[in-house]
Amino acid sequence: MNQWLIGAAVAFVVLAATTAVLTREPARQAVVLSVLGLGLAVLFAVLQAPDVALSQLAVGTALTPLLILLTVRKVTRRPTRPDDHPATGDDGQDQK
């Protein structure tokens, strides 16, 4: 029974990791990474490493995807209007 549980957890981790690698959009990658972290936490718990499982649960499932989502949100460029640029004059030419 224990070997079946370990095999199922390893299969889930392999599937989640492959999905994370093949996902193109960074926001979706963060969500898949969170699912992968949850799978790893379950795998560590099944392998009788509860301290590692709790660490993985906190860092891999919650903190890292949150930081990735916040970074993606911050880095995403928004279209700017030409009148928003302080370095240009009224005629649109760069001031030197």
Coordinates of N, CA, C and O in Angstrom, one line a residue:
M1 N 0.8 -1.2 0.0 CA 0.0 0.0 0.0 C 0.9 1.2 0.0 O 0.6 2.2 -0.7
N2 N 1.9 1.2 0.8 CA 2.8 2.4 0.9 C 3.5 2.7 -0.4 O 3.7 3.8 -0.8
Q3 N 3.9 1.6 -1.1 CA 4.6 1.8 -2.4 C 3.7 2.3 -3.4 O 4.1 3.1 -4.3
W4 N 2.4 2.0 -3.4 CA 1.4 2.5 -4.3 C 1.2 4.0 -4.1 O 1.1 4.8 -5.0
L5 N 1.2 4.4 -2.8 CA 1.1 5.8 -2.5 C 2.3 6.6 -2.9 O 2.1 7.7 -3.4
I6 N 3.5 6.1 -2.7 CA 4.7 6.8 -3.1 C 4.7 6.9 -4.7 O 5.0 7.9 -5.2
G7 N 4.3 5.8 -5.3 CA 4.3 5.8 -6.8 C 3.3 6.8 -7.3 O 3.6 7.6 -8.3
A8 N 2.1 6.9 -6.7 CA 1.1 7.9 -7.1 C 1.6 9.3 -6.9 O 1.4 10.2 -7.7
A9 N 2.3 9.6 -5.8 CA 2.8 10.9 -5.5 C 3.9 11.3 -6.4 O 4.0 12.4 -6.9
V10 N 4.8 10.3 -6.8 CA 5.9 10.6 -7.7 C 5.3 10.9 -9.1 O 5.7 11.8 -9.8
A11 N 4.3 10.1 -9.5 CA 3.7 10.3 -10.8 C 3.0 11.7 -10.9 O 3.1 12.4 -11.9
F12 N 2.4 12.1 -9.8 CA 1.7 13.4 -9.8 C 2.8 14.5 -9.9 O 2.6 15.5 -10.6
V13 N 3.9 14.4 -9.1 CA 5.0 15.4 -9.2 C 5.6 15.5 -10.6 O 5.8 16.6 -11.1
V14 N 5.8 14.3 -11.2 CA 6.3 14.3 -12.6 C 5.4 15.0 -13.6 O 5.8 15.8 -14.4
L15 N 4.1 14.7 -13.4 CA 3.1 15.4 -14.3 C 3.0 16.9 -14.1 O 3.0 17.6 -15.0
A16 N 3.0 17.3 -12.8 CA 3.0 18.7 -12.5 C 4.2 19.4 -12.9 O 4.2 20.6 -13.5
A17 N 5.4 18.8 -12.8 CA 6.6 19.4 -13.2 C 6.7 19.6 -14.7 O 7.1 20.6 -15.3
T18 N 6.2 18.6 -15.5 CA 6.2 18.6 -16.9 C 5.2 19.7 -17.4 O 5.5 20.5 -18.3
T19 N 4.1 19.8 -16.7 CA 3.1 20.9 -17.0 C 3.7 22.3 -16.8 O 3.5 23.2 -17.5
A20 N 4.4 22.4 -15.7 CA 5.1 23.7 -15.4 C 6.1 24.1 -16.4 O 6.2 25.3 -16.8
V21 N 6.8 23.1 -16.9 CA 7.8 23.4 -17.9 C 7.2 23.8 -19.3 O 7.6 24.7 -20.0
L22 N 6.1 23.1 -19.6 CA 5.4 23.4 -20.9 C 4.5 24.6 -20.9 O 4.0 25.0 -22.0
T23 N 4.1 25.1 -19.8 CA 3.2 26.3 -19.7 C 4.0 27.5 -20.1 O 5.1 27.8 -19.6
R24 N 3.4 28.3 -21.0 CA 4.1 29.5 -21.5 C 3.9 30.8 -20.7 O 4.7 31.6 -20.6
E25 N 2.6 31.0 -20.3 CA 2.3 32.2 -19.6 C 2.8 32.2 -18.2 O 2.5 31.3 -17.4
P26 N 3.5 33.3 -17.7 CA 4.1 33.3 -16.4 C 3.1 33.2 -15.3 O 3.4 32.6 -14.3
A27 N 2.0 33.8 -15.4 CA 1.0 33.7 -14.3 C 0.5 32.3 -14.1 O 0.3 31.8 -13.0
R28 N 0.2 31.6 -15.2 CA -0.2 30.2 -15.2 C 0.9 29.3 -14.7 O 0.7 28.4 -14.0
Q29 N 2.1 29.7 -15.0 CA 3.3 28.9 -14.5 C 3.3 29.0 -13.0 O 3.7 28.0 -12.3
A30 N 3.0 30.1 -12.4 CA 3.1 30.3 -11.0 C 2.0 29.4 -10.3 O 2.2 28.8 -9.3
V31 N 0.8 29.3 -10.9 CA -0.2 28.5 -10.4 C 0.2 27.0 -10.5 O 0.0 26.3 -9.5
V32 N 0.7 26.6 -11.6 CA 1.2 25.2 -11.7 C 2.3 24.9 -10.8 O 2.4 23.9 -10.2
L33 N 3.2 25.9 -10.6 CA 4.3 25.8 -9.6 C 3.7 25.6 -8.2 O 4.3 24.8 -7.4
S34 N 2.7 26.2 -7.9 CA 2.0 26.0 -6.6 C 1.5 24.6 -6.4 O 1.6 24.0 -5.4
V35 N 0.9 24.1 -7.5 CA 0.4 22.7 -7.5 C 1.5 21.8 -7.4 O 1.4 20.8 -6.6
L36 N 2.6 22.0 -8.0 CA 3.8 21.2 -7.9 C 4.4 21.2 -6.5 O 4.7 20.2 -6.0
G37 N 4.4 22.4 -5.9 CA 4.8 22.4 -4.5 C 3.9 21.6 -3.6 O 4.4 21.0 -2.6
L38 N 2.6 21.7 -3.8 CA 1.7 20.9 -3.0 C 2.0 19.4 -3.2 O 2.0 18.6 -2.2
G39 N 2.2 19.0 -4.4 CA 2.5 17.6 -4.7 C 3.8 17.1 -4.1 O 3.9 16.0 -3.5
L40 N 4.8 18.0 -4.1 CA 6.1 17.7 -3.4 C 5.9 17.6 -1.9 O 6.5 16.7 -1.2
A41 N 5.1 18.5 -1.3 CA 4.8 18.4 0.1 C 4.1 17.1 0.5 O 4.5 16.5 1.5
V42 N 3.2 16.6 -0.3 CA 2.6 15.3 -0.1 C 3.6 14.2 -0.2 O 3.6 13.3 0.6
L43 N 4.4 14.3 -1.2 CA 5.4 13.3 -1.4 C 6.4 13.2 -0.2 O 6.7 12.1 0.3
F44 N 6.8 14.3 0.3 CA 7.7 14.3 1.4 C 7.0 13.8 2.7 O 7.6 13.1 3.5
A45 N 5.7 14.1 2.8 CA 4.9 13.5 3.9 C 4.8 12.0 3.8 O 4.9 11.3 4.8
V46 N 4.6 11.5 2.6 CA 4.5 10.1 2.4 C 5.8 9.4 2.7 O 5.9 8.3 3.2
L47 N 6.9 10.1 2.4 CA 8.2 9.5 2.6 C 8.7 9.8 4.1 O 9.9 9.6 4.4
Q48 N 7.8 10.2 4.9 CA 8.0 10.4 6.3 C 9.1 11.4 6.7 O 10.0 11.2 7.5
A49 N 9.0 12.5 6.0 CA 9.8 13.7 6.3 C 8.9 14.9 6.5 O 8.7 15.8 5.7
P50 N 8.2 14.9 7.7 CA 7.2 16.0 7.9 C 7.8 17.4 8.0 O 7.1 18.3 7.6
D51 N 9.0 17.5 8.5 CA 9.6 18.9 8.6 C 9.9 19.4 7.2 O 9.6 20.6 6.9
V52 N 10.4 18.6 6.3 CA 10.6 19.0 4.9 C 9.3 19.3 4.2 O 9.2 20.2 3.4
A53 N 8.3 18.5 4.5 CA 7.0 18.7 3.9 C 6.3 20.0 4.3 O 5.8 20.7 3.5
L54 N 6.5 20.4 5.6 CA 6.0 21.7 6.1 C 6.7 22.8 5.5 O 6.1 23.8 5.1
S55 N 8.0 22.7 5.3 CA 8.8 23.7 4.7 C 8.4 23.9 3.2 O 8.2 25.0 2.7
Q56 N 8.2 22.8 2.5 CA 7.8 22.8 1.1 C 6.4 23.4 1.0 O 6.2 24.1 0.1
L57 N 5.6 23.1 1.9 CA 4.2 23.6 1.9 C 4.2 25.1 2.0 O 3.5 25.8 1.3
A58 N 5.0 25.6 2.9 CA 5.1 27.1 3.1 C 5.8 27.8 2.0 O 5.3 28.8 1.4
V59 N 6.9 27.3 1.6 CA 7.7 28.0 0.6 C 7.3 27.7 -0.8 O 7.1 28.6 -1.6
G60 N 7.2 26.4 -1.1 CA 7.0 26.0 -2.5 C 5.5 26.2 -3.0 O 5.3 26.4 -4.1
T61 N 4.6 26.1 -2.0 CA 3.2 26.2 -2.4 C 2.7 27.6 -2.3 O 1.8 28.0 -3.0
A62 N 3.2 28.4 -1.3 CA 2.6 29.7 -1.1 C 3.5 30.8 -1.4 O 3.2 31.7 -2.2
L63 N 4.7 30.8 -0.8 CA 5.6 32.0 -0.9 C 6.1 32.2 -2.4 O 6.0 33.3 -2.9
T64 N 6.7 31.2 -2.9 CA 7.4 31.4 -4.2 C 6.4 31.7 -5.3 O 6.6 32.7 -6.1
P65 N 5.2 31.0 -5.5 CA 4.3 31.5 -6.5 C 3.7 32.9 -6.2 O 3.5 33.6 -7.2
L66 N 3.6 33.3 -5.0 CA 3.1 34.6 -4.7 C 4.1 35.7 -5.2 O 3.8 36.7 -5.8
L67 N 5.4 35.4 -4.9 CA 6.4 36.3 -5.3 C 6.5 36.4 -6.9 O 6.7 37.5 -7.4
I68 N 6.3 35.3 -7.5 CA 6.3 35.2 -9.0 C 5.2 36.0 -9.5 O 5.3 36.8 -10.5
L69 N 4.0 35.9 -9.0 CA 2.8 36.6 -9.4 C 3.0 38.1 -9.2 O 2.6 38.9 -10.1
L70 N 3.5 38.5 -8.1 CA 3.8 39.9 -7.8 C 4.8 40.5 -8.8 O 4.7 41.6 -9.2
T71 N 5.8 39.7 -9.1 CA 6.8 40.2 -10.0 C 6.3 40.3 -11.4 O 6.5 41.3 -12.1
V72 N 5.5 39.3 -11.9 CA 4.9 39.4 -13.2 C 3.9 40.6 -13.3 O 3.9 41.3 -14.3
R73 N 3.2 40.9 -12.2 CA 2.3 42.0 -12.2 C 3.1 43.3 -12.3 O 2.7 44.3 -13.0
K74 N 4.2 43.4 -11.6 CA 5.1 44.6 -11.6 C 5.8 44.8 -12.9 O 5.9 45.9 -13.4
V75 N 6.2 43.7 -13.5 CA 7.0 43.8 -14.8 C 6.1 44.0 -16.0 O 6.6 44.6 -17.0
T76 N 4.9 43.6 -15.9 CA 4.0 43.7 -17.1 C 3.9 45.2 -17.5 O 3.6 46.1 -16.7
R77 N 4.2 45.4 -18.8 CA 4.2 46.8 -19.3 C 2.8 47.2 -19.7 O 2.1 46.5 -20.3
R78 N 2.5 48.4 -19.4 CA 1.2 49.0 -19.8 C 1.5 50.0 -20.9 O 2.5 50.6 -20.9
P79 N 0.6 50.1 -21.9 CA 0.8 51.0 -22.9 C 0.8 52.5 -22.4 O 0.0 52.8 -21.5
T80 N 1.7 53.3 -22.9 CA 1.9 54.7 -22.4 C 1.4 55.6 -23.5 O 1.5 55.3 -24.7
R81 N 0.9 56.7 -23.0 CA 0.5 57.8 -24.0 C 1.7 58.7 -24.2 O 2.6 58.8 -23.4
P82 N 1.8 59.3 -25.4 CA 2.9 60.1 -25.7 C 3.0 61.3 -24.8 O 4.1 61.8 -24.5
D83 N 1.9 61.8 -24.3 CA 2.0 63.0 -23.4 C 2.4 62.7 -22.0 O 2.6 63.5 -21.1
D84 N 2.6 61.4 -21.7 CA 3.1 61.0 -20.4 C 4.6 61.0 -20.2 O 5.1 60.9 -19.1
H85 N 5.3 61.2 -21.3 CA 6.8 61.2 -21.2 C 7.3 62.6 -20.8 O 7.1 63.6 -21.5
P86 N 8.0 62.7 -19.6 CA 8.5 64.0 -19.2 C 9.7 64.5 -20.0 O 10.1 65.6 -19.9
A87 N 10.4 63.6 -20.7 CA 11.6 63.9 -21.4 C 11.4 64.5 -22.7 O 12.3 64.9 -23.4
T88 N 10.1 64.6 -23.2 CA 9.8 65.2 -24.5 C 9.2 66.5 -24.3 O 8.5 66.8 -23.4
G89 N 9.4 67.4 -25.3 CA 8.8 68.7 -25.3 C 7.4 68.7 -25.9 O 6.9 67.6 -26.2
D90 N 6.9 69.9 -26.2 CA 5.6 70.0 -26.8 C 5.6 69.5 -28.2 O 4.5 69.0 -28.7
D91 N 6.7 69.5 -28.9 CA 6.7 69.1 -30.3 C 7.0 67.6 -30.5 O 7.1 67.1 -31.6
G92 N 7.2 66.9 -29.4 CA 7.4 65.4 -29.4 C 8.9 65.1 -29.6 O 9.2 63.9 -29.6
Q93 N 9.8 66.1 -29.7 CA 11.2 65.8 -29.9 C 11.9 65.7 -28.5 O 11.4 66.3 -27.5
D94 N 12.9 64.9 -28.4 CA 13.6 64.7 -27.1 C 14.3 66.0 -26.8 O 14.9 66.7 -27.6
Q95 N 14.2 66.4 -25.5 CA 15.0 67.6 -25.0 C 16.4 67.2 -24.6 O 16.6 66.1 -24.0
K96 N 17.3 68.0 -25.0 CA 18.7 67.7 -24.7 C 19.3 68.8 -23.9 O 19.0 69.9 -23.9

